[in-house]
Structures are given as C-alpha cells and as structure tokens.
PDB file of C-alpha atoms in Angstrom:
ATOM      1  CA  MET A   1      -8.292  15.745   1.559  1.00  0.00           C
ATOM      2  CA  ALA A   2      -4.643  17.915   1.415  1.00  0.00           C
ATOM      3  CA  LYS A   3      -2.387  15.357  -0.842  1.00  0.00           C
ATOM      4  CA  PRO A   4      -1.623  11.951   0.734  1.00  0.00           C
ATOM      5  CA  GLU A   5       2.239  12.508   2.558  1.00  0.00           C
ATOM      6  CA  LYS A   6       2.872   8.488   0.737  1.00  0.00           C
ATOM      7  CA  GLN A   7       1.164   8.123  -2.703  1.00  0.00           C
ATOM      8  CA  ILE A   8       2.419   4.209  -4.069  1.00  0.00           C
ATOM      9  CA  PHE A   9       2.022   1.125  -2.004  1.00  0.00           C
ATOM     10  CA  LEU A  10       3.512  -2.246  -2.364  1.00  0.00           C
ATOM     11  CA  LEU A  11       1.323  -4.844   0.348  1.00  0.00           C
ATOM     12  CA  LEU A  12       3.129  -8.089  -0.137  1.00  0.00           C
ATOM     13  CA  GLY A  13       3.229 -11.856   1.196  1.00  0.00           C
ATOM     14  CA  GLU A  14       0.305 -14.422   1.215  1.00  0.00           C
ATOM     15  CA  ASP A  15      -1.913 -13.370   4.325  1.00  0.00           C
ATOM     16  CA  GLU A  16      -5.570 -12.382   3.500  1.00  0.00           C
ATOM     17  CA  TYR A  17      -5.745 -10.988   7.000  1.00  0.00           C
ATOM     18  CA  LEU A  18      -3.018  -8.750   6.771  1.00  0.00           C
ATOM     19  CA  LEU A  19      -3.180  -8.510   2.830  1.00  0.00           C
ATOM     20  CA  GLU A  20      -6.864  -6.782   2.914  1.00  0.00           C
ATOM     21  CA  GLU A  21      -6.184  -4.707   7.115  1.00  0.00           C
ATOM     22  CA  ASN A  22      -3.658  -3.031   4.752  1.00  0.00           C
ATOM     23  CA  ALA A  23      -5.649  -2.535   2.696  1.00  0.00           C
ATOM     24  CA  GLU A  24      -8.252  -0.574   4.626  1.00  0.00           C
ATOM     25  CA  LYS A  25      -5.814   1.002   6.822  1.00  0.00           C
ATOM     26  CA  LEU A  26      -4.491   2.479   3.498  1.00  0.00           C
ATOM     27  CA  THR A  27      -7.459   3.290   2.307  1.00  0.00           C
ATOM     28  CA  LYS A  28      -9.623   5.425   4.275  1.00  0.00           C
ATOM     29  CA  GLY A  29      -9.801   8.248   4.614  1.00  0.00           C
ATOM     30  CA  PHE A  30     -10.868   8.505   0.761  1.00  0.00           C
ATOM     31  CA  THR A  31     -13.436  10.089  -0.858  1.00  0.00           C
ATOM     32  CA  GLU A  32     -13.444   7.221  -3.837  1.00  0.00           C
ATOM     33  CA  VAL A  33     -12.163   4.138  -3.459  1.00  0.00           C
ATOM     34  CA  VAL A  34     -11.488   2.259  -6.478  1.00  0.00           C
ATOM     35  CA  LYS A  35     -10.661  -2.110  -6.758  1.00  0.00           C
ATOM     36  CA  VAL A  36      -9.378  -2.959 -10.461  1.00  0.00           C
ATOM     37  CA  SER A  37      -7.676  -6.779 -11.607  1.00  0.00           C
ATOM     38  CA  ALA A  38      -4.901  -6.120 -12.660  1.00  0.00           C
ATOM     39  CA  LEU A  39      -5.383  -9.193 -14.858  1.00  0.00           C
ATOM     40  CA  ASP A  40      -8.624  -7.948 -15.876  1.00  0.00           C
ATOM     41  CA  THR A  41      -8.586  -4.617 -16.572  1.00  0.00           C
ATOM     42  CA  GLU A  42      -7.153  -3.320 -19.544  1.00  0.00           C
ATOM     43  CA  LEU A  43      -3.899  -0.613 -19.089  1.00  0.00           C
ATOM     44  CA  THR A  44      -5.498   2.411 -20.087  1.00  0.00           C
ATOM     45  CA  GLN A  45      -8.317   2.111 -17.253  1.00  0.00           C
ATOM     46  CA  ILE A  46      -5.972   0.956 -14.829  1.00  0.00           C
ATOM     47  CA  ARG A  47      -4.139   4.596 -16.432  1.00  0.00           C
ATOM     48  CA  ASN A  48      -7.298   6.445 -15.964  1.00  0.00           C
ATOM     49  CA  ASP A  49      -8.222   5.459 -12.556  1.00  0.00           C
ATOM     50  CA  LEU A  50      -4.318   6.936 -11.083  1.00  0.00           C
ATOM     51  CA  CYS A  51      -4.064  10.266 -13.203  1.00  0.00           C
ATOM     52  CA  SER A  52      -7.796  11.842 -12.383  1.00  0.00           C
ATOM     53  CA  LEU A  53     -10.257  12.298 -10.032  1.00  0.00           C
ATOM     54  CA  GLY A  54     -14.397  12.065 -10.409  1.00  0.00           C
ATOM     55  CA  PHE A  55     -16.569  16.043 -10.041  1.00  0.00           C
ATOM     56  CA  PHE A  56     -17.174  15.491  -6.563  1.00  0.00           C
ATOM     57  CA  THR A  57     -13.941  13.727  -5.693  1.00  0.00           C
ATOM     58  CA  ASP A  58     -11.158  15.439  -3.625  1.00  0.00           C
ATOM     59  CA  SER A  59      -9.581  12.837  -3.355  1.00  0.00           C
ATOM     60  CA  LYS A  60      -8.986   9.042  -4.356  1.00  0.00           C
ATOM     61  CA  ALA A  61      -7.931   5.675  -3.402  1.00  0.00           C
ATOM     62  CA  VAL A  62      -6.670   2.845  -6.176  1.00  0.00           C
ATOM     63  CA  VAL A  63      -6.159  -0.889  -5.066  1.00  0.00           C
ATOM     64  CA  ILE A  64      -4.422  -2.526  -7.611  1.00  0.00           C
ATOM     65  CA  GLU A  65      -4.623  -6.381  -7.334  1.00  0.00           C
ATOM     66  CA  ASP A  66      -3.666 -10.308  -9.352  1.00  0.00           C
ATOM     67  CA  LEU A  67       0.402  -9.185  -9.848  1.00  0.00           C
ATOM     68  CA  GLU A  68       1.144 -11.928  -8.852  1.00  0.00           C
ATOM     69  CA  LYS A  69      -0.729 -13.005 -12.320  1.00  0.00           C
ATOM     70  CA  LEU A  70       1.455 -10.876 -14.963  1.00  0.00           C
ATOM     71  CA  ASP A  71       3.619 -11.891 -17.677  1.00  0.00           C
ATOM     72  CA  VAL A  72       6.770  -9.488 -18.209  1.00  0.00           C
ATOM     73  CA  SER A  73       5.615  -6.848 -20.579  1.00  0.00           C
ATOM     74  CA  THR A  74       1.838  -6.692 -19.097  1.00  0.00           C
ATOM     75  CA  GLY A  75       3.828  -6.209 -15.354  1.00  0.00           C
ATOM     76  CA  GLU A  76       6.521  -3.847 -17.739  1.00  0.00           C
ATOM     77  CA  ALA A  77       3.283  -1.439 -18.489  1.00  0.00           C
ATOM     78  CA  LEU A  78       1.895  -1.401 -15.178  1.00  0.00           C
ATOM     79  CA  VAL A  79       5.061   0.465 -13.282  1.00  0.00           C
ATOM     80  CA  GLY A  80       4.959   2.726 -16.131  1.00  0.00           C
ATOM     81  CA  LEU A  81       1.875   3.967 -15.115  1.00  0.00           C
ATOM     82  CA  LEU A  82       3.789   5.285 -11.774  1.00  0.00           C
ATOM     83  CA  GLU A  83       4.538   8.254 -12.982  1.00  0.00           C
ATOM     84  CA  VAL A  84       1.526   9.806 -14.085  1.00  0.00           C
ATOM     85  CA  VAL A  85      -0.157   9.198 -10.735  1.00  0.00           C
ATOM     86  CA  ALA A  86      -2.139  12.213  -9.402  1.00  0.00           C
ATOM     87  CA  GLU A  87      -1.159  14.342  -6.455  1.00  0.00           C
ATOM     88  CA  ASN A  88      -4.774  13.131  -4.805  1.00  0.00           C
ATOM     89  CA  VAL A  89      -4.296   9.716  -5.430  1.00  0.00           C
ATOM     90  CA  ARG A  90      -2.346   6.668  -3.231  1.00  0.00           C
ATOM     91  CA  ALA A  91      -1.793   3.587  -4.664  1.00  0.00           C
ATOM     92  CA  VAL A  92      -2.069   0.524  -3.187  1.00  0.00           C
ATOM     93  CA  PHE A  93      -0.597  -1.764  -5.149  1.00  0.00           C
ATOM     94  CA  LYS A  94      -1.628  -6.176  -4.051  1.00  0.00           C
ATOM     95  CA  ALA A  95       0.157  -9.013  -4.340  1.00  0.00           C
ATOM     96  CA  ARG A  96       0.761 -12.902  -2.606  1.00  0.00           C
ATOM     97  CA  LYS A  97       4.190 -13.278  -3.715  1.00  0.00           C
ATOM     98  CA  LEU A  98       5.751 -11.648  -7.393  1.00  0.00           C
ATOM     99  CA  GLU A  99       9.507 -13.152  -8.357  1.00  0.00           C
ATOM    100  CA  GLY A 100      12.057 -10.485  -7.064  1.00  0.00           C
ATOM    101  CA  ASN A 101      14.506 -11.083 -10.001  1.00  0.00           C
ATOM    102  CA  ARG A 102      11.699  -9.545 -12.600  1.00  0.00           C
ATOM    103  CA  LYS A 103      13.123  -5.996 -14.036  1.00  0.00           C
ATOM    104  CA  TRP A 104       9.855  -4.531 -13.392  1.00  0.00           C
ATOM    105  CA  VAL A 105       8.891  -6.381  -9.817  1.00  0.00           C
ATOM    106  CA  LYS A 106      11.974  -3.530  -8.691  1.00  0.00           C
ATOM    107  CA  ALA A 107      10.843  -0.649 -10.428  1.00  0.00           C
ATOM    108  CA  LEU A 108       8.007  -1.271  -8.806  1.00  0.00           C
ATOM    109  CA  LYS A 109       9.708  -2.011  -5.221  1.00  0.00           C
ATOM    110  CA  ALA A 110      11.802   0.983  -5.378  1.00  0.00           C
ATOM    111  CA  GLY A 111       9.037   3.130  -7.116  1.00  0.00           C
ATOM    112  CA  ALA A 112       6.528   2.150  -3.939  1.00  0.00           C
ATOM    113  CA  GLU A 113       6.631   2.316   0.288  1.00  0.00           C
ATOM    114  CA  LEU A 114       6.743  -2.288   0.689  1.00  0.00           C
ATOM    115  CA  VAL A 115       4.641  -3.184   3.548  1.00  0.00           C
ATOM    116  CA  ASP A 116       5.283  -6.584   4.654  1.00  0.00           C
ATOM    117  CA  CYS A 117       2.083  -9.183   4.470  1.00  0.00           C
ATOM    118  CA  SER A 118       3.605 -12.363   4.714  1.00  0.00           C
ATOM    119  CA  SER A 119       2.548 -14.934   7.398  1.00  0.00           C
ATOM    120  CA  PRO A 120       3.218 -14.631  10.903  1.00  0.00           C
ATOM    121  CA  LYS A 121       4.549 -17.305  12.724  1.00  0.00           C
ATOM    122  CA  PRO A 122       3.086 -19.377  15.432  1.00  0.00           C
ATOM    123  CA  TYR A 123       4.219 -17.281  19.229  1.00  0.00           C
ATOM    124  CA  GLU A 124       3.210 -13.568  16.304  1.00  0.00           C
ATOM    125  CA  ILE A 125      -0.031 -14.579  15.425  1.00  0.00           C
ATOM    126  CA  THR A 126      -1.095 -15.592  18.879  1.00  0.00           C
ATOM    127  CA  LYS A 127       0.331 -12.285  20.134  1.00  0.00           C
ATOM    128  CA  LEU A 128      -1.424 -10.103  17.567  1.00  0.00           C
ATOM    129  CA  LEU A 129      -5.020 -12.694  18.933  1.00  0.00           C
ATOM    130  CA  ASP A 130      -3.440 -11.450  22.463  1.00  0.00           C
ATOM    131  CA  LYS A 131      -3.883  -7.641  22.085  1.00  0.00           C
ATOM    132  CA  LYS A 132      -6.767  -8.378  20.538  1.00  0.00           C
ATOM    133  CA  ILE A 133      -8.855  -9.864  23.000  1.00  0.00           C
ATOM    134  CA  GLY A 134      -7.609  -7.286  25.211  1.00  0.00           C
ATOM    135  CA  GLU A 135      -9.022  -5.263  24.459  1.00  0.00           C
ATOM    136  CA  LEU A 136     -13.410  -6.908  25.113  1.00  0.00           C
ATOM    137  CA  GLY A 137     -11.705  -6.740  28.839  1.00  0.00           C
ATOM    138  CA  LEU A 138     -12.545 -10.787  29.818  1.00  0.00           C
ATOM    139  CA  GLY A 139     -12.106 -12.927  32.589  1.00  0.00           C
ATOM    140  CA  ARG A 140      -8.655 -14.902  33.125  1.00  0.00           C
ATOM    141  CA  THR A 141     -10.722 -18.414  32.752  1.00  0.00           C
ATOM    142  CA  GLU A 142     -12.584 -15.735  29.128  1.00  0.00           C
ATOM    143  CA  ALA A 143     -10.286 -15.146  27.600  1.00  0.00           C
ATOM    144  CA  GLU A 144      -9.116 -18.284  27.216  1.00  0.00           C
ATOM    145  CA  TYR A 145     -11.787 -20.555  26.298  1.00  0.00           C
ATOM    146  CA  LEU A 146     -11.596 -17.205  23.882  1.00  0.00           C
ATOM    147  CA  LYS A 147      -8.216 -18.291  22.547  1.00  0.00           C
ATOM    148  CA  GLU A 148      -9.385 -22.007  22.245  1.00  0.00           C
ATOM    149  CA  ALA A 149     -12.816 -21.836  20.753  1.00  0.00           C
ATOM    150  CA  LEU A 150     -11.348 -19.478  17.559  1.00  0.00           C
ATOM    151  CA  PRO A 151     -10.486 -20.386  14.505  1.00  0.00           C
ATOM    152  CA  LYS A 152      -7.360 -21.332  13.346  1.00  0.00           C
ATOM    153  CA  ASP A 153      -6.612 -18.475  10.239  1.00  0.00           C
ATOM    154  CA  LEU A 154      -5.910 -15.127  11.579  1.00  0.00           C
ATOM    155  CA  LEU A 155      -8.159 -13.307   9.417  1.00  0.00           C
ATOM    156  CA  ALA A 156     -11.745 -15.223  10.703  1.00  0.00           C
ATOM    157  CA  ALA A 157     -10.794 -15.204  13.726  1.00  0.00           C
ATOM    158  CA  TYR A 158     -10.467 -10.977  13.155  1.00  0.00           C
ATOM    159  CA  ASN A 159     -13.619 -11.176  12.359  1.00  0.00           C
ATOM    160  CA  GLU A 160     -15.012 -13.528  14.939  1.00  0.00           C
ATOM    161  CA  LEU A 161     -13.685 -10.447  17.509  1.00  0.00           C
ATOM    162  CA  GLU A 162     -15.230  -8.113  15.853  1.00  0.00           C
ATOM    163  CA  LYS A 163     -18.071  -9.430  16.091  1.00  0.00           C
ATOM    164  CA  LEU A 164     -17.814 -10.320  19.938  1.00  0.00           C
ATOM    165  CA  SER A 165     -16.531  -6.285  20.060  1.00  0.00           C
ATOM    166  CA  LEU A 166     -19.985  -5.237  19.478  1.00  0.00           C
ATOM    167  CA  TYR A 167     -22.018  -7.510  21.854  1.00  0.00           C
ATOM    168  CA  PRO A 168     -23.528  -4.816  24.356  1.00  0.00           C
ATOM    169  CA  GLY A 169     -24.236  -6.457  26.945  1.00  0.00           C
ATOM    170  CA  LYS A 170     -21.310  -8.925  29.201  1.00  0.00           C
ATOM    171  CA  LEU A 171     -19.459 -11.293  27.299  1.00  0.00           C
ATOM    172  CA  SER A 172     -19.991 -14.655  30.430  1.00  0.00           C
ATOM    173  CA  LEU A 173     -18.264 -17.775  29.349  1.00  0.00           C
ATOM    174  CA  SER A 174     -21.618 -18.896  28.553  1.00  0.00           C
ATOM    175  CA  THR A 175     -22.182 -15.986  26.091  1.00  0.00           C
ATOM    176  CA  LEU A 176     -19.322 -16.803  24.519  1.00  0.00           C
ATOM    177  CA  LYS A 177     -20.069 -20.488  24.968  1.00  0.00           C
ATOM    178  CA  LEU A 178     -22.715 -18.951  22.724  1.00  0.00           C
ATOM    179  CA  LEU A 179     -21.276 -16.978  20.018  1.00  0.00           C
ATOM    180  CA  ILE A 180     -18.692 -19.287  19.492  1.00  0.00           C
ATOM    181  CA  GLU A 181     -19.321 -22.580  19.677  1.00  0.00           C
ATOM    182  CA  PRO A 182     -15.967 -23.674  17.223  1.00  0.00           C
ATOM    183  CA  ALA A 183     -18.363 -24.835  14.631  1.00  0.00           C
ATOM    184  CA  LEU A 184     -17.642 -27.664  11.990  1.00  0.00           C
ATOM    185  CA  GLU A 185     -18.692 -25.182   8.723  1.00  0.00           C
ATOM    186  CA  ASN A 186     -15.120 -22.675  10.458  1.00  0.00           C
ATOM    187  CA  GLN A 187     -13.540 -26.339  10.835  1.00  0.00           C
ATOM    188  CA  VAL A 188     -13.739 -26.981   7.267  1.00  0.00           C
ATOM    189  CA  PHE A 189     -13.049 -23.483   5.969  1.00  0.00           C
ATOM    190  CA  ALA A 190      -9.872 -24.032   7.575  1.00  0.00           C
ATOM    191  CA  MET A 191      -9.411 -27.272   5.644  1.00  0.00           C
ATOM    192  CA  MET A 192     -10.646 -26.040   2.663  1.00  0.00           C
ATOM    193  CA  ASP A 193      -7.953 -23.409   3.214  1.00  0.00           C
ATOM    194  CA  PHE A 194      -4.770 -26.085   2.873  1.00  0.00           C
ATOM    195  CA  LEU A 195      -6.652 -27.878   0.441  1.00  0.00           C
ATOM    196  CA  VAL A 196      -5.846 -24.360  -1.365  1.00  0.00           C
ATOM    197  CA  ARG A 197      -2.507 -24.796  -0.929  1.00  0.00           C
ATOM    198  CA  GLN A 198      -2.255 -27.840  -1.724  1.00  0.00           C
ATOM    199  CA  ASP A 199      -1.105 -28.272   1.918  1.00  0.00           C
ATOM    200  CA  LEU A 200      -1.340 -32.798   1.705  1.00  0.00           C
ATOM    201  CA  LYS A 201      -0.513 -32.707   5.546  1.00  0.00           C
ATOM    202  CA  ASN A 202      -2.639 -30.666   7.445  1.00  0.00           C
ATOM    203  CA  SER A 203      -5.661 -31.212   5.129  1.00  0.00           C
ATOM    204  CA  LEU A 204      -5.776 -34.632   6.146  1.00  0.00           C
ATOM    205  CA  THR A 205      -4.546 -32.948  10.078  1.00  0.00           C
ATOM    206  CA  THR A 206      -8.215 -31.133  10.197  1.00  0.00           C
ATOM    207  CA  LEU A 207      -9.340 -34.063   8.272  1.00  0.00           C
ATOM    208  CA  LYS A 208      -8.579 -36.195  11.490  1.00  0.00           C
ATOM    209  CA  GLU A 209      -8.997 -33.821  14.063  1.00  0.00           C
ATOM    210  CA  LEU A 210     -12.913 -33.005  12.568  1.00  0.00           C
ATOM    211  CA  LEU A 211     -13.033 -36.980  12.598  1.00  0.00           C
ATOM    212  CA  ALA A 212     -12.291 -37.582  16.627  1.00  0.00           C
ATOM    213  CA  ALA A 213     -13.892 -34.210  17.415  1.00  0.00           C
ATOM    214  CA  GLY A 214     -16.983 -36.885  16.590  1.00  0.00           C
ATOM    215  CA  ASN A 215     -18.429 -35.191  13.901  1.00  0.00           C
ATOM    216  CA  GLU A 216     -20.209 -37.498  11.856  1.00  0.00           C
ATOM    217  CA  PRO A 217     -18.553 -38.498   8.570  1.00  0.00           C
ATOM    218  CA  LEU A 218     -21.434 -37.050   5.479  1.00  0.00           C
ATOM    219  CA  ALA A 219     -22.009 -33.434   8.252  1.00  0.00           C
ATOM    220  CA  VAL A 220     -18.126 -33.213   7.608  1.00  0.00           C
ATOM    221  CA  LEU A 221     -19.146 -34.569   3.663  1.00  0.00           C
ATOM    222  CA  GLY A 222     -22.480 -31.410   3.260  1.00  0.00           C
ATOM    223  CA  ALA A 223     -19.529 -28.425   4.891  1.00  0.00           C
ATOM    224  CA  ILE A 224     -17.138 -29.517   2.470  1.00  0.00           C
ATOM    225  CA  ILE A 225     -19.434 -29.778  -0.461  1.00  0.00           C
ATOM    226  CA  TRP A 226     -20.705 -26.285   0.818  1.00  0.00           C
ATOM    227  CA  GLN A 227     -18.190 -24.891   0.720  1.00  0.00           C
ATOM    228  CA  ILE A 228     -17.353 -26.473  -3.067  1.00  0.00           C
ATOM    229  CA  ARG A 229     -20.285 -24.459  -4.079  1.00  0.00           C
ATOM    230  CA  THR A 230     -19.827 -22.156  -2.241  1.00  0.00           C
ATOM    231  CA  LEU A 231     -16.527 -21.430  -4.928  1.00  0.00           C
ATOM    232  CA  TYR A 232     -18.084 -22.879  -8.191  1.00  0.00           C
ATOM    233  CA  LYS A 233     -20.965 -20.361  -7.091  1.00  0.00           C
ATOM    234  CA  VAL A 234     -18.562 -17.023  -6.488  1.00  0.00           C
ATOM    235  CA  SER A 235     -16.438 -18.194  -9.436  1.00  0.00           C
ATOM    236  CA  GLY A 236     -19.316 -16.742 -12.248  1.00  0.00           C
ATOM    237  CA  TYR A 237     -20.454 -13.710 -10.371  1.00  0.00           C
ATOM    238  CA  SER A 238     -19.710 -10.620 -11.163  1.00  0.00           C
ATOM    239  CA  GLY A 239     -21.982  -8.736  -9.936  1.00  0.00           C
ATOM    240  CA  SER A 240     -21.291  -5.325  -7.267  1.00  0.00           C
ATOM    241  CA  SER A 241     -23.596  -7.231  -4.466  1.00  0.00           C
ATOM    242  CA  PRO A 242     -22.141 -10.261  -4.003  1.00  0.00           C
ATOM    243  CA  THR A 243     -23.660 -10.892   0.005  1.00  0.00           C
ATOM    244  CA  LYS A 244     -27.060 -10.164  -1.339  1.00  0.00           C
ATOM    245  CA  ASP A 245     -26.861 -11.378  -4.880  1.00  0.00           C
ATOM    246  CA  LEU A 246     -24.889 -14.762  -3.895  1.00  0.00           C
ATOM    247  CA  GLY A 247     -26.822 -15.621  -0.082  1.00  0.00           C
ATOM    248  CA  ILE A 248     -23.304 -15.464   1.593  1.00  0.00           C
ATOM    249  CA  SER A 249     -21.056 -13.223   4.487  1.00  0.00           C
ATOM    250  CA  GLU A 250     -18.802 -10.273   2.744  1.00  0.00           C
ATOM    251  CA  PHE A 251     -16.318 -12.580   4.966  1.00  0.00           C
ATOM    252  CA  GLN A 252     -17.771 -15.599   3.165  1.00  0.00           C
ATOM    253  CA  TYR A 253     -17.077 -13.737  -0.515  1.00  0.00           C
ATOM    254  CA  LYS A 254     -13.657 -12.654   0.231  1.00  0.00           C
ATOM    255  CA  LYS A 255     -12.073 -15.646   1.375  1.00  0.00           C
ATOM    256  CA  ALA A 256     -13.644 -17.734  -1.910  1.00  0.00           C
ATOM    257  CA  ALA A 257     -13.032 -15.322  -4.380  1.00  0.00           C
ATOM    258  CA  GLY A 258      -8.797 -15.020  -2.866  1.00  0.00           C
ATOM    259  CA  ALA A 259      -8.813 -18.931  -2.420  1.00  0.00           C
ATOM    260  CA  LEU A 260      -9.929 -18.999  -6.840  1.00  0.00           C
ATOM    261  CA  ARG A 261      -6.063 -16.780  -6.847  1.00  0.00           C
ATOM    262  CA  GLN A 262      -4.969 -20.293  -7.023  1.00  0.00           C
ATOM    263  CA  VAL A 263      -7.495 -22.508  -7.661  1.00  0.00           C
ATOM    264  CA  SER A 264      -9.363 -22.440 -11.398  1.00  0.00           C
ATOM    265  CA  ARG A 265     -13.334 -23.495 -12.076  1.00  0.00           C
ATOM    266  CA  GLY A 266     -12.548 -26.321 -14.230  1.00  0.00           C
ATOM    267  CA  GLN A 267     -10.761 -27.682 -10.494  1.00  0.00           C
ATOM    268  CA  ILE A 268     -14.079 -26.293  -8.280  1.00  0.00           C
ATOM    269  CA  GLU A 269     -16.292 -28.608 -10.684  1.00  0.00           C
ATOM    270  CA  GLN A 270     -13.589 -31.502 -10.520  1.00  0.00           C
ATOM    271  CA  TRP A 271     -13.421 -30.779  -6.700  1.00  0.00           C
ATOM    272  CA  PHE A 272     -17.100 -32.164  -6.541  1.00  0.00           C
ATOM    273  CA  LEU A 273     -17.122 -34.768  -8.504  1.00  0.00           C
ATOM    274  CA  LEU A 274     -14.785 -36.311  -6.395  1.00  0.00           C
ATOM    275  CA  ALA A 275     -17.320 -35.558  -3.498  1.00  0.00           C
ATOM    276  CA  LEU A 276     -20.291 -37.080  -5.125  1.00  0.00           C
ATOM    277  CA  ASP A 277     -17.544 -40.595  -5.426  1.00  0.00           C
ATOM    278  CA  ALA A 278     -17.033 -40.070  -1.804  1.00  0.00           C
ATOM    279  CA  ASP A 279     -21.281 -39.387  -1.112  1.00  0.00           C
ATOM    280  CA  MET A 280     -21.787 -43.352  -2.962  1.00  0.00           C
ATOM    281  CA  SER A 281     -19.156 -44.881  -1.227  1.00  0.00           C
ATOM    282  CA  ILE A 282     -20.287 -43.692   1.854  1.00  0.00           C
ATOM    283  CA  ILE A 283     -23.651 -44.362   1.045  1.00  0.00           C
ATOM    284  CA  SER A 284     -22.988 -48.190  -0.470  1.00  0.00           C
ATOM    285  CA  GLY A 285     -20.653 -49.174   2.273  1.00  0.00           C
ATOM    286  CA  LEU A 286     -17.599 -48.991  -0.791  1.00  0.00           C
ATOM    287  CA  PHE A 287     -15.135 -47.286   2.486  1.00  0.00           C
ATOM    288  CA  ARG A 288     -15.231 -47.082   6.140  1.00  0.00           C
ATOM    289  CA  PRO A 289     -16.697 -43.141   6.041  1.00  0.00           C
ATOM    290  CA  ASP A 290     -13.576 -41.794   7.323  1.00  0.00           C
ATOM    291  CA  ALA A 291     -11.773 -43.888   4.901  1.00  0.00           C
ATOM    292  CA  ALA A 292     -13.360 -41.799   1.833  1.00  0.00           C
ATOM    293  CA  LEU A 293     -12.984 -38.429   3.828  1.00  0.00           C
ATOM    294  CA  GLU A 294      -9.383 -39.292   3.512  1.00  0.00           C
ATOM    295  CA  VAL A 295      -9.353 -40.682  -0.572  1.00  0.00           C
ATOM    296  CA  LEU A 296     -11.692 -37.499  -0.844  1.00  0.00           C
ATOM    297  CA  VAL A 297      -8.851 -35.255   0.206  1.00  0.00           C
ATOM    298  CA  ALA A 298      -5.530 -36.485  -0.429  1.00  0.00           C
ATOM    299  CA  LYS A 299      -7.363 -35.789  -4.310  1.00  0.00           C
ATOM    300  CA  MET A 300      -8.868 -32.802  -4.272  1.00  0.00           C
ATOM    301  CA  CYS A 301      -5.065 -31.767  -2.639  1.00  0.00           C
ATOM    302  CA  LEU A 302      -3.223 -33.141  -5.080  1.00  0.00           C
ATOM    303  CA  ASN A 303      -5.941 -32.385  -7.669  1.00  0.00           C
ATOM    304  CA  LEU A 304      -6.362 -36.308  -9.297  1.00  0.00           C
ATOM    305  CA  PRO A 305      -9.298 -36.633 -11.179  1.00  0.00           C
ATOM    306  CA  PRO A 306     -12.775 -38.693 -10.307  1.00  0.00           C
ATOM    307  CA  LYS A 307     -13.799 -42.070 -11.150  1.00  0.00           C
ATOM    308  CA  LYS A 308     -15.723 -42.557 -14.264  1.00  0.00           C
ATOM    309  CA  PRO A 309     -18.587 -43.606 -14.707  1.00  0.00           C
ATOM    310  CA  LEU A 310     -19.280 -46.997 -15.541  1.00  0.00           C
ATOM    311  CA  VAL A 311     -20.422 -47.761 -19.411  1.00  0.00           C
ATOM    312  CA  VAL A 312     -22.283 -50.702 -19.488  1.00  0.00           C
ATOM    313  CA  LYS A 313     -22.545 -51.960 -22.941  1.00  0.00           C
ATOM    314  CA  SER A 314     -25.364 -53.126 -24.866  1.00  0.00           C
ATOM    315  CA  THR A 315     -25.670 -56.846 -25.800  1.00  0.00           C
ATOM    316  CA  SER A 316     -27.576 -56.462 -29.011  1.00  0.00           C
TER     317      SER A 316
END
C-alpha cells in the first residue's frame, strides 16, 4: 500500500455511530490495524506502534482512544508523538470531548485532520436513515414502517439496516415485521444510553413509553437487569474474543465498552442493588410496579445509593 495521503486524524464528538463509522473508513485497506487506549497503554508502546511497521506489514493504522480522560502532562507527551509517525502509518485519535483551551488539545487539532463526530440533529438523522433505507429498494409502505420500527439510537439503527441489506429475498412488510419488530430489549437499550448520560428527562420518558406500550413492569425490570449484567461482564473483561467469551454480539460489546467510559464498575454494582430493591418493592407490593420502576430509573440516573438492609438487633 502507498503512503497514506493524510496521516493524522482526530475524530471528535459524542456520537458513537459516527466515531465507529469514521474510524472504520479511515482504517480500511491497511495491512494492520492496532487499537490502543491512551489512558491504559504506556506511551513507549504507543510510540512503537506509530513509528514502526511489523516485518510482514507494509502499512498500519493506529487508533488511539480515551483522549478525553488524559491529564495535561500525558496529553502533552502524546501530542509529542505526532512527530514520530512513520511514513506508512496512519494515526487516528478518537475523543468524545476535549477541553479546547488546553495547549496540547490545540496542538493536536493543529496537527491533525479534524473529523466532526458530534451528535447529528434530528433532521440530519432522518436524512441519513432515509438514504440508507432508500438503498434497500423498499415500497412506500415498507419504508414508512421501517422508519418507525428502527431503534432511535443511530448506531443501533445502522446495525439493523446492515442486517436487512444482507437478506437474500424480497423485504415485504410481513418479513420486515418478523425481522425488526421493535423489541423490549432494544427500547431498554436506548433508555440505558440516557441513564449513562444522566439524562433524567429522557430516561423517564422512555420508561413511560415502554409501560404505555403494554410491556409488563417485571419484564422491563428484567431487561434492565440484563443490560446491567452485560455492563458488569464487559467491565471485567480483558480478553480478545468478547463475543465468544461473553456470549454477546459485537455491537452489544462496543456499546457497553462505550458506556463504561462514563460509568464505573462501582456504579454498575450499585445499579444492580437498586434493581434488586425495585424487584422486592414490586413483589412485596410496597410500591405500584410503575412507581417502583420510576424510582429505580431516577436513582440510577442521579447516582443515589440503594437502601441499606435492615439490621435486626439481638435481644439476648
């Protein structure tokens, strides 16, 4: 492969789909693709990845993540590595948010090609999805159904559309309903995104929509607990084959890994205890099921602790 036309890129923004999509485009066609965390990887290792190629490798792309968590000294040291990027290496830096007034951030932006990955506006999302749906060659009725049935999360919607594009037969309305009927798990998945962002208003709105659609409160709670367990499993995972080892899809793993940049393992453990509190409140009749779920969502979003267990003092 010839020397990359442009060698250094900065993907900046909070939209998971755009971050993943642009990273994939920029690393496509390279003999070797290396992904490292700027927070957890030694700078000497990152330097080696940027300035050298493997013996049987004629091109390499290095994706460097977690820049938003760096302190000033580490950020400045990382920017110093821009000068050592080898001729046939492309460096792709990824960050959800950076403090623009910091000297090292300004230097990185000046030395890299900036790719905007900020969350699209609703009309922009509609435009993106309309284009992708149009590629499926659906009839008007099928296309309208699909627009309503797709997950609200852009990355999740694109994953569903990618699956549909691989379907060998004609996508009739009945077939679409079988393949992409809005699932409880998908809706809870979207709600977990709001919870991770501590967006109380949208978290409660999504919960009310779930209940208004006729989903049983205990089923909703079960889906929430499943999502919490997935986050917990991913938080302690350090292997190289998550889909095989954890029994989840690549999409679920990527979403969980993204969420874990904003919530700690301790918070996840606390969420699990809050979910158990909600379960007991529903089963015991202490709260109405819908009220118990509202309390759960509010406490998760606001990082409030679970109830302390009652301690019965001995009378002996």
